[in-house]
Amino acid sequence: MNQDTNQDIRLVVLDMAGTTVADDGLVEEAFAAAARHLGAEPDAMLDHVRATMGESKISVFRQLFGTESKAREANKVFEAAYADLVDGGRVTALPGARETIELLKSQGRTVVLTTGFARTTQDTILAALGWQDLAHLTLCPADAGGRGRPYPDMVLTAFLRTAAADGVRQITVVGDTSYDMLSGVRAGAGVVAGVLTGAHRRGALSGAGATHVLGSVAELPALLAELTPGNQTRSTMSAMESTTFVGR
C-alpha cells in the first residue's frame, strides 16, 4: 500500500463499465457476436475475455485472432453489437455514480472518465446516460496514443491534458479490474482504488496493487475525505480527545 496517500487529491480518473456504468454482461454478449461473425466459438474465448476486462478491446482481439485484419473486423462487429445493446436500453449508471462525480466536482476536483472501448462506443454510452458533459474530460485508448490498460497512458494523458494536479501523487485512479489497478500503479497515482461492482474480485484487485478496495464508487468521496490532510488531523485529535475522556 502507498504510504503517502494523505495528500490533496486533485484529479480523479474513473473507469466506466463496471465502475460507474453497469456492465450487465454486455461486453460478453458483444464479444460473442464478434466471435461468431469470425466463425469462432465464443465459449472457448470467454475466460480470456473475462481475464482481460479493462484492456483495450482491439488489443484483446489481436490476442484472440492473431492477425490485424481479423482483429479490426472483430472490433468493428463488437462495437456495432454493443451499440445495439445500448440503444436497446441495456446500459445504466451504477447507483451513486453520477452523484459521486458531481460531488467530486463540487469539491474542486477534476474528474476524467476512461474506457477500453473505442471512442464511438464510449460516446454511445455517454449519450445514452446523458453524461456528455458530466466529466471534465473523457478518454479512450486512441486519445492516449493507442495503448489502453494496463499501460498508464490514459491516466498520464488525463494528468497532462487537465493540468489539474502538480504531481502524479495527487491522482486517484478507480476501476473494477486488475488492469485498472495496474494502470494506476504504473502511473504513480497516490490512490488506486478497486471497486467490487464489476469484473474482478477483491483478491485480484489487491494483487494488482490496489491501495484500497471499495464496495462501489459511491464510497469514494468518503475515502478521499478521510485521506485529506486536514481531515486526518481532525480525526486524530478526536481520537485523542476520546481516549483522554475515557481515561478520566
PDB file of N, CA and C in Angstrom, residues 76-159:
ATOM      1  N   LYS A  76     -14.888  -4.153 -35.087  1.00  0.00           N
ATOM      2  CA  LYS A  76     -15.981  -3.433 -35.751  1.00  0.00           C
ATOM      3  C   LYS A  76     -17.326  -4.068 -35.420  1.00  0.00           C
ATOM      4  N   VAL A  77     -17.385  -5.404 -35.469  1.00  0.00           N
ATOM      5  CA  VAL A  77     -18.618  -6.106 -35.132  1.00  0.00           C
ATOM      6  C   VAL A  77     -18.955  -5.914 -33.651  1.00  0.00           C
ATOM      7  N   PHE A  78     -17.930  -5.975 -32.803  1.00  0.00           N
ATOM      8  CA  PHE A  78     -18.132  -5.762 -31.372  1.00  0.00           C
ATOM      9  C   PHE A  78     -18.767  -4.398 -31.103  1.00  0.00           C
ATOM     10  N   GLU A  79     -18.210  -3.362 -31.704  1.00  0.00           N
ATOM     11  CA  GLU A  79     -18.721  -2.013 -31.488  1.00  0.00           C
ATOM     12  C   GLU A  79     -20.172  -1.893 -31.938  1.00  0.00           C
ATOM     13  N   ALA A  80     -20.504  -2.487 -33.087  1.00  0.00           N
ATOM     14  CA  ALA A  80     -21.874  -2.418 -33.596  1.00  0.00           C
ATOM     15  C   ALA A  80     -22.830  -3.168 -32.670  1.00  0.00           C
ATOM     16  N   ALA A  81     -22.399  -4.356 -32.203  1.00  0.00           N
ATOM     17  CA  ALA A  81     -23.240  -5.147 -31.313  1.00  0.00           C
ATOM     18  C   ALA A  81     -23.453  -4.436 -29.992  1.00  0.00           C
ATOM     19  N   TYR A  82     -22.385  -3.834 -29.454  1.00  0.00           N
ATOM     20  CA  TYR A  82     -22.501  -3.121 -28.180  1.00  0.00           C
ATOM     21  C   TYR A  82     -23.415  -1.907 -28.328  1.00  0.00           C
ATOM     22  N   ALA A  83     -23.285  -1.200 -29.441  1.00  0.00           N
ATOM     23  CA  ALA A  83     -24.137  -0.032 -29.685  1.00  0.00           C
ATOM     24  C   ALA A  83     -25.600  -0.436 -29.748  1.00  0.00           C
ATOM     25  N   ASP A  84     -25.887  -1.582 -30.376  1.00  0.00           N
ATOM     26  CA  ASP A  84     -27.274  -2.059 -30.448  1.00  0.00           C
ATOM     27  C   ASP A  84     -27.815  -2.364 -29.057  1.00  0.00           C
ATOM     28  N   LEU A  85     -26.991  -2.957 -28.213  1.00  0.00           N
ATOM     29  CA  LEU A  85     -27.418  -3.260 -26.850  1.00  0.00           C
ATOM     30  C   LEU A  85     -27.685  -1.977 -26.059  1.00  0.00           C
ATOM     31  N   VAL A  86     -26.833  -0.987 -26.256  1.00  0.00           N
ATOM     32  CA  VAL A  86     -27.025   0.306 -25.583  1.00  0.00           C
ATOM     33  C   VAL A  86     -28.309   0.975 -26.082  1.00  0.00           C
ATOM     34  N   ASP A  87     -28.507   0.957 -27.400  1.00  0.00           N
ATOM     35  CA  ASP A  87     -29.711   1.554 -27.979  1.00  0.00           C
ATOM     36  C   ASP A  87     -30.972   0.848 -27.503  1.00  0.00           C
ATOM     37  N   GLY A  88     -30.818  -0.420 -27.124  1.00  0.00           N
ATOM     38  CA  GLY A  88     -31.956  -1.180 -26.617  1.00  0.00           C
ATOM     39  C   GLY A  88     -32.234  -0.919 -25.147  1.00  0.00           C
ATOM     40  N   GLY A  89     -31.565   0.060 -24.579  1.00  0.00           N
ATOM     41  CA  GLY A  89     -31.814   0.436 -23.184  1.00  0.00           C
ATOM     42  C   GLY A  89     -31.093  -0.423 -22.177  1.00  0.00           C
ATOM     43  N   ARG A  90     -30.041  -1.109 -22.607  1.00  0.00           N
ATOM     44  CA  ARG A  90     -29.353  -2.054 -21.740  1.00  0.00           C
ATOM     45  C   ARG A  90     -28.196  -1.434 -20.957  1.00  0.00           C
ATOM     46  N   VAL A  91     -28.059  -0.133 -20.972  1.00  0.00           N
ATOM     47  CA  VAL A  91     -26.972   0.492 -20.221  1.00  0.00           C
ATOM     48  C   VAL A  91     -27.546   1.442 -19.178  1.00  0.00           C
ATOM     49  N   THR A  92     -27.041   1.347 -17.956  1.00  0.00           N
ATOM     50  CA  THR A  92     -27.495   2.201 -16.859  1.00  0.00           C
ATOM     51  C   THR A  92     -26.293   2.618 -16.019  1.00  0.00           C
ATOM     52  N   ALA A  93     -26.458   3.711 -15.308  1.00  0.00           N
ATOM     53  CA  ALA A  93     -25.416   4.153 -14.381  1.00  0.00           C
ATOM     54  C   ALA A  93     -25.486   3.307 -13.118  1.00  0.00           C
ATOM     55  N   LEU A  94     -24.342   3.003 -12.540  1.00  0.00           N
ATOM     56  CA  LEU A  94     -24.338   2.314 -11.257  1.00  0.00           C
ATOM     57  C   LEU A  94     -24.854   3.255 -10.170  1.00  0.00           C
ATOM     58  N   PRO A  95     -25.515   2.726  -9.155  1.00  0.00           N
ATOM     59  CA  PRO A  95     -26.081   3.574  -8.096  1.00  0.00           C
ATOM     60  C   PRO A  95     -25.028   4.502  -7.486  1.00  0.00           C
ATOM     61  N   GLY A  96     -25.365   5.773  -7.439  1.00  0.00           N
ATOM     62  CA  GLY A  96     -24.491   6.765  -6.824  1.00  0.00           C
ATOM     63  C   GLY A  96     -23.372   7.275  -7.696  1.00  0.00           C
ATOM     64  N   ALA A  97     -23.238   6.743  -8.921  1.00  0.00           N
ATOM     65  CA  ALA A  97     -22.107   7.136  -9.767  1.00  0.00           C
ATOM     66  C   ALA A  97     -22.191   8.604 -10.174  1.00  0.00           C
ATOM     67  N   ARG A  98     -23.333   8.998 -10.710  1.00  0.00           N
ATOM     68  CA  ARG A  98     -23.463  10.396 -11.140  1.00  0.00           C
ATOM     69  C   ARG A  98     -23.312  11.342  -9.952  1.00  0.00           C
ATOM     70  N   GLU A  99     -23.950  10.989  -8.843  1.00  0.00           N
ATOM     71  CA  GLU A  99     -23.879  11.838  -7.657  1.00  0.00           C
ATOM     72  C   GLU A  99     -22.444  11.956  -7.153  1.00  0.00           C
ATOM     73  N   THR A 100     -21.695  10.870  -7.238  1.00  0.00           N
ATOM     74  CA  THR A 100     -20.290  10.895  -6.811  1.00  0.00           C
ATOM     75  C   THR A 100     -19.477  11.843  -7.673  1.00  0.00           C
ATOM     76  N   ILE A 101     -19.655  11.753  -8.986  1.00  0.00           N
ATOM     77  CA  ILE A 101     -18.919  12.634  -9.898  1.00  0.00           C
ATOM     78  C   ILE A 101     -19.269  14.098  -9.630  1.00  0.00           C
ATOM     79  N   GLU A 102     -20.551  14.375  -9.449  1.00  0.00           N
ATOM     80  CA  GLU A 102     -20.974  15.758  -9.193  1.00  0.00           C
ATOM     81  C   GLU A 102     -20.419  16.271  -7.866  1.00  0.00           C
ATOM     82  N   LEU A 103     -20.372  15.411  -6.863  1.00  0.00           N
ATOM     83  CA  LEU A 103     -19.822  15.817  -5.564  1.00  0.00           C
ATOM     84  C   LEU A 103     -18.330  16.095  -5.667  1.00  0.00           C
ATOM     85  N   LEU A 104     -17.605  15.214  -6.352  1.00  0.00           N
ATOM     86  CA  LEU A 104     -16.163  15.417  -6.526  1.00  0.00           C
ATOM     87  C   LEU A 104     -15.888  16.743  -7.236  1.00  0.00           C
ATOM     88  N   LYS A 105     -16.677  17.036  -8.257  1.00  0.00           N
ATOM     89  CA  LYS A 105     -16.517  18.303  -8.978  1.00  0.00           C
ATOM     90  C   LYS A 105     -16.828  19.497  -8.082  1.00  0.00           C
ATOM     91  N   SER A 106     -17.847  19.367  -7.255  1.00  0.00           N
ATOM     92  CA  SER A 106     -18.216  20.477  -6.363  1.00  0.00           C
ATOM     93  C   SER A 106     -17.125  20.742  -5.333  1.00  0.00           C
ATOM     94  N   GLN A 107     -16.285  19.735  -5.069  1.00  0.00           N
ATOM     95  CA  GLN A 107     -15.164  19.883  -4.133  1.00  0.00           C
ATOM     96  C   GLN A 107     -13.927  20.475  -4.801  1.00  0.00           C
ATOM     97  N   GLY A 108     -14.054  20.780  -6.091  1.00  0.00           N
ATOM     98  CA  GLY A 108     -12.936  21.367  -6.816  1.00  0.00           C
ATOM     99  C   GLY A 108     -11.996  20.349  -7.440  1.00  0.00           C
ATOM    100  N   ARG A 109     -12.385  19.084  -7.430  1.00  0.00           N
ATOM    101  CA  ARG A 109     -11.552  18.053  -8.044  1.00  0.00           C
ATOM    102  C   ARG A 109     -11.915  17.911  -9.533  1.00  0.00           C
ATOM    103  N   THR A 110     -10.935  17.565 -10.340  1.00  0.00           N
ATOM    104  CA  THR A 110     -11.157  17.330 -11.764  1.00  0.00           C
ATOM    105  C   THR A 110     -11.432  15.850 -11.981  1.00  0.00           C
ATOM    106  N   VAL A 111     -12.486  15.539 -12.757  1.00  0.00           N
ATOM    107  CA  VAL A 111     -12.904  14.149 -12.970  1.00  0.00           C
ATOM    108  C   VAL A 111     -12.767  13.791 -14.451  1.00  0.00           C
ATOM    109  N   VAL A 112     -12.116  12.652 -14.711  1.00  0.00           N
ATOM    110  CA  VAL A 112     -11.931  12.159 -16.073  1.00  0.00           C
ATOM    111  C   VAL A 112     -12.493  10.737 -16.158  1.00  0.00           C
ATOM    112  N   LEU A 113     -13.290  10.474 -17.176  1.00  0.00           N
ATOM    113  CA  LEU A 113     -13.831   9.135 -17.418  1.00  0.00           C
ATOM    114  C   LEU A 113     -13.013   8.445 -18.497  1.00  0.00           C
ATOM    115  N   THR A 114     -12.583   7.211 -18.231  1.00  0.00           N
ATOM    116  CA  THR A 114     -11.774   6.469 -19.194  1.00  0.00           C
ATOM    117  C   THR A 114     -12.423   5.129 -19.510  1.00  0.00           C
ATOM    118  N   THR A 115     -12.031   4.543 -20.647  1.00  0.00           N
ATOM    119  CA  THR A 115     -12.599   3.267 -21.068  1.00  0.00           C
ATOM    120  C   THR A 115     -11.622   2.518 -21.957  1.00  0.00           C
ATOM    121  N   GLY A 116     -11.824   1.208 -22.063  1.00  0.00           N
ATOM    122  CA  GLY A 116     -11.075   0.406 -23.014  1.00  0.00           C
ATOM    123  C   GLY A 116     -11.792   0.300 -24.346  1.00  0.00           C
ATOM    124  N   PHE A 117     -13.004   0.869 -24.423  1.00  0.00           N
ATOM    125  CA  PHE A 117     -13.767   0.873 -25.665  1.00  0.00           C
ATOM    126  C   PHE A 117     -13.197   1.886 -26.657  1.00  0.00           C
ATOM    127  N   ALA A 118     -13.599   1.746 -27.904  1.00  0.00           N
ATOM    128  CA  ALA A 118     -13.274   2.753 -28.910  1.00  0.00           C
ATOM    129  C   ALA A 118     -14.105   4.011 -28.639  1.00  0.00           C
ATOM    130  N   ARG A 119     -13.684   5.125 -29.216  1.00  0.00           N
ATOM    131  CA  ARG A 119     -14.373   6.392 -28.994  1.00  0.00           C
ATOM    132  C   ARG A 119     -15.851   6.327 -29.383  1.00  0.00           C
ATOM    133  N   THR A 120     -16.174   5.668 -30.498  1.00  0.00           N
ATOM    134  CA  THR A 120     -17.571   5.596 -30.926  1.00  0.00           C
ATOM    135  C   THR A 120     -18.430   4.900 -29.881  1.00  0.00           C
ATOM    136  N   THR A 121     -17.922   3.824 -29.302  1.00  0.00           N
ATOM    137  CA  THR A 121     -18.671   3.105 -28.270  1.00  0.00           C
ATOM    138  C   THR A 121     -18.778   3.942 -27.008  1.00  0.00           C
ATOM    139  N   GLN A 122     -17.693   4.578 -26.621  1.00  0.00           N
ATOM    140  CA  GLN A 122     -17.719   5.428 -25.437  1.00  0.00           C
ATOM    141  C   GLN A 122     -18.745   6.550 -25.594  1.00  0.00           C
ATOM    142  N   ASP A 123     -18.767   7.183 -26.744  1.00  0.00           N
ATOM    143  CA  ASP A 123     -19.720   8.273 -26.977  1.00  0.00           C
ATOM    144  C   ASP A 123     -21.160   7.778 -26.965  1.00  0.00           C
ATOM    145  N   THR A 124     -21.377   6.568 -27.450  1.00  0.00           N
ATOM    146  CA  THR A 124     -22.718   5.985 -27.437  1.00  0.00           C
ATOM    147  C   THR A 124     -23.206   5.793 -26.006  1.00  0.00           C
ATOM    148  N   ILE A 125     -22.323   5.305 -25.142  1.00  0.00           N
ATOM    149  CA  ILE A 125     -22.679   5.110 -23.733  1.00  0.00           C
ATOM    150  C   ILE A 125     -22.952   6.449 -23.057  1.00  0.00           C
ATOM    151  N   LEU A 126     -22.066   7.413 -23.277  1.00  0.00           N
ATOM    152  CA  LEU A 126     -22.236   8.733 -22.657  1.00  0.00           C
ATOM    153  C   LEU A 126     -23.548   9.373 -23.079  1.00  0.00           C
ATOM    154  N   ALA A 127     -23.892   9.237 -24.358  1.00  0.00           N
ATOM    155  CA  ALA A 127     -25.143   9.820 -24.861  1.00  0.00           C
ATOM    156  C   ALA A 127     -26.353   9.122 -24.253  1.00  0.00           C
ATOM    157  N   ALA A 128     -26.290   7.803 -24.138  1.00  0.00           N
ATOM    158  CA  ALA A 128     -27.412   7.045 -23.579  1.00  0.00           C
ATOM    159  C   ALA A 128     -27.687   7.440 -22.128  1.00  0.00           C
ATOM    160  N   LEU A 129     -26.620   7.780 -21.398  1.00  0.00           N
ATOM    161  CA  LEU A 129     -26.758   8.155 -19.991  1.00  0.00           C
ATOM    162  C   LEU A 129     -26.981   9.659 -19.799  1.00  0.00           C
ATOM    163  N   GLY A 130     -26.807  10.441 -20.865  1.00  0.00           N
ATOM    164  CA  GLY A 130     -26.871  11.890 -20.727  1.00  0.00           C
ATOM    165  C   GLY A 130     -25.672  12.438 -19.993  1.00  0.00           C
ATOM    166  N   TRP A 131     -24.523  11.772 -20.176  1.00  0.00           N
ATOM    167  CA  TRP A 131     -23.301  12.134 -19.449  1.00  0.00           C
ATOM    168  C   TRP A 131     -22.298  12.893 -20.310  1.00  0.00           C
ATOM    169  N   GLN A 132     -22.708  13.406 -21.453  1.00  0.00           N
ATOM    170  CA  GLN A 132     -21.738  14.031 -22.360  1.00  0.00           C
ATOM    171  C   GLN A 132     -20.939  15.136 -21.680  1.00  0.00           C
ATOM    172  N   ASP A 133     -21.551  15.872 -20.777  1.00  0.00           N
ATOM    173  CA  ASP A 133     -20.874  16.997 -20.128  1.00  0.00           C
ATOM    174  C   ASP A 133     -20.671  16.767 -18.632  1.00  0.00           C
ATOM    175  N   LEU A 134     -20.805  15.533 -18.188  1.00  0.00           N
ATOM    176  CA  LEU A 134     -20.705  15.260 -16.751  1.00  0.00           C
ATOM    177  C   LEU A 134     -19.280  15.380 -16.239  1.00  0.00           C
ATOM    178  N   ALA A 135     -18.335  14.753 -16.927  1.00  0.00           N
ATOM    179  CA  ALA A 135     -16.930  14.807 -16.510  1.00  0.00           C
ATOM    180  C   ALA A 135     -16.209  15.943 -17.219  1.00  0.00           C
ATOM    181  N   HIS A 136     -15.071  16.328 -16.675  1.00  0.00           N
ATOM    182  CA  HIS A 136     -14.277  17.382 -17.310  1.00  0.00           C
ATOM    183  C   HIS A 136     -13.667  16.898 -18.626  1.00  0.00           C
ATOM    184  N   LEU A 137     -13.379  15.583 -18.699  1.00  0.00           N
ATOM    185  CA  LEU A 137     -12.715  15.017 -19.872  1.00  0.00           C
ATOM    186  C   LEU A 137     -13.056  13.536 -19.951  1.00  0.00           C
ATOM    187  N   THR A 138     -13.193  13.019 -21.186  1.00  0.00           N
ATOM    188  CA  THR A 138     -13.364  11.580 -21.389  1.00  0.00           C
ATOM    189  C   THR A 138     -12.257  11.091 -22.318  1.00  0.00           C
ATOM    190  N   LEU A 139     -11.709   9.917 -22.008  1.00  0.00           N
ATOM    191  CA  LEU A 139     -10.593   9.397 -22.780  1.00  0.00           C
ATOM    192  C   LEU A 139     -10.807   7.925 -23.138  1.00  0.00           C
ATOM    193  N   CYS A 140     -10.363   7.555 -24.338  1.00  0.00           N
ATOM    194  CA  CYS A 140     -10.301   6.164 -24.763  1.00  0.00           C
ATOM    195  C   CYS A 140      -8.854   5.891 -25.181  1.00  0.00           C
ATOM    196  N   PRO A 141      -8.478   4.642 -25.437  1.00  0.00           N
ATOM    197  CA  PRO A 141      -7.075   4.352 -25.772  1.00  0.00           C
ATOM    198  C   PRO A 141      -6.520   5.184 -26.927  1.00  0.00           C
ATOM    199  N   ALA A 142      -7.340   5.433 -27.948  1.00  0.00           N
ATOM    200  CA  ALA A 142      -6.864   6.202 -29.102  1.00  0.00           C
ATOM    201  C   ALA A 142      -6.455   7.621 -28.705  1.00  0.00           C
ATOM    202  N   ASP A 143      -7.064   8.155 -27.652  1.00  0.00           N
ATOM    203  CA  ASP A 143      -6.722   9.503 -27.189  1.00  0.00           C
ATOM    204  C   ASP A 143      -5.365   9.547 -26.498  1.00  0.00           C
ATOM    205  N   ALA A 144      -4.862   8.361 -26.141  1.00  0.00           N
ATOM    206  CA  ALA A 144      -3.589   8.280 -25.415  1.00  0.00           C
ATOM    207  C   ALA A 144      -2.527   7.578 -26.254  1.00  0.00           C
ATOM    208  N   GLY A 145      -2.617   7.712 -27.557  1.00  0.00           N
ATOM    209  CA  GLY A 145      -1.612   7.121 -28.436  1.00  0.00           C
ATOM    210  C   GLY A 145      -1.891   5.691 -28.832  1.00  0.00           C
ATOM    211  N   GLY A 146      -3.056   5.157 -28.429  1.00  0.00           N
ATOM    212  CA  GLY A 146      -3.446   3.823 -28.861  1.00  0.00           C
ATOM    213  C   GLY A 146      -3.279   2.730 -27.832  1.00  0.00           C
ATOM    214  N   ARG A 147      -2.536   3.009 -26.751  1.00  0.00           N
ATOM    215  CA  ARG A 147      -2.337   1.976 -25.733  1.00  0.00           C
ATOM    216  C   ARG A 147      -3.329   2.179 -24.592  1.00  0.00           C
ATOM    217  N   GLY A 148      -4.130   1.145 -24.357  1.00  0.00           N
ATOM    218  CA  GLY A 148      -5.058   1.190 -23.233  1.00  0.00           C
ATOM    219  C   GLY A 148      -4.440   0.554 -22.007  1.00  0.00           C
ATOM    220  N   ARG A 149      -5.268   0.177 -21.049  1.00  0.00           N
ATOM    221  CA  ARG A 149      -4.786  -0.518 -19.862  1.00  0.00           C
ATOM    222  C   ARG A 149      -4.238  -1.901 -20.257  1.00  0.00           C
ATOM    223  N   PRO A 150      -3.253  -2.422 -19.533  1.00  0.00           N
ATOM    224  CA  PRO A 150      -2.751  -1.992 -18.220  1.00  0.00           C
ATOM    225  C   PRO A 150      -1.665  -0.923 -18.280  1.00  0.00           C
ATOM    226  N   TYR A 151      -1.425  -0.361 -19.450  1.00  0.00           N
ATOM    227  CA  TYR A 151      -0.447   0.729 -19.550  1.00  0.00           C
ATOM    228  C   TYR A 151      -0.983   1.972 -18.834  1.00  0.00           C
ATOM    229  N   PRO A 152      -0.099   2.858 -18.392  1.00  0.00           N
ATOM    230  CA  PRO A 152      -0.529   4.048 -17.656  1.00  0.00           C
ATOM    231  C   PRO A 152      -0.923   5.224 -18.549  1.00  0.00           C
ATOM    232  N   ASP A 153      -0.956   5.004 -19.853  1.00  0.00           N
ATOM    233  CA  ASP A 153      -1.064   6.109 -20.813  1.00  0.00           C
ATOM    234  C   ASP A 153      -2.304   6.984 -20.628  1.00  0.00           C
ATOM    235  N   MET A 154      -3.475   6.369 -20.404  1.00  0.00           N
ATOM    236  CA  MET A 154      -4.687   7.184 -20.265  1.00  0.00           C
ATOM    237  C   MET A 154      -4.654   8.022 -18.991  1.00  0.00           C
ATOM    238  N   VAL A 155      -4.126   7.441 -17.912  1.00  0.00           N
ATOM    239  CA  VAL A 155      -4.008   8.200 -16.656  1.00  0.00           C
ATOM    240  C   VAL A 155      -3.068   9.380 -16.843  1.00  0.00           C
ATOM    241  N   LEU A 156      -1.931   9.135 -17.479  1.00  0.00           N
ATOM    242  CA  LEU A 156      -0.956  10.206 -17.680  1.00  0.00           C
ATOM    243  C   LEU A 156      -1.456  11.233 -18.692  1.00  0.00           C
ATOM    244  N   THR A 157      -2.235  10.801 -19.668  1.00  0.00           N
ATOM    245  CA  THR A 157      -2.846  11.747 -20.607  1.00  0.00           C
ATOM    246  C   THR A 157      -3.824  12.651 -19.878  1.00  0.00           C
ATOM    247  N   ALA A 158      -4.601  12.084 -18.962  1.00  0.00           N
ATOM    248  CA  ALA A 158      -5.516  12.890 -18.147  1.00  0.00           C
ATOM    249  C   ALA A 158      -4.737  13.906 -17.319  1.00  0.00           C
ATOM    250  N   PHE A 159      -3.632  13.464 -16.745  1.00  0.00           N
ATOM    251  CA  PHE A 159      -2.770  14.336 -15.948  1.00  0.00           C
ATOM    252  C   PHE A 159      -2.244  15.504 -16.788  1.00  0.00           C
TER     253      PHE A 159
END
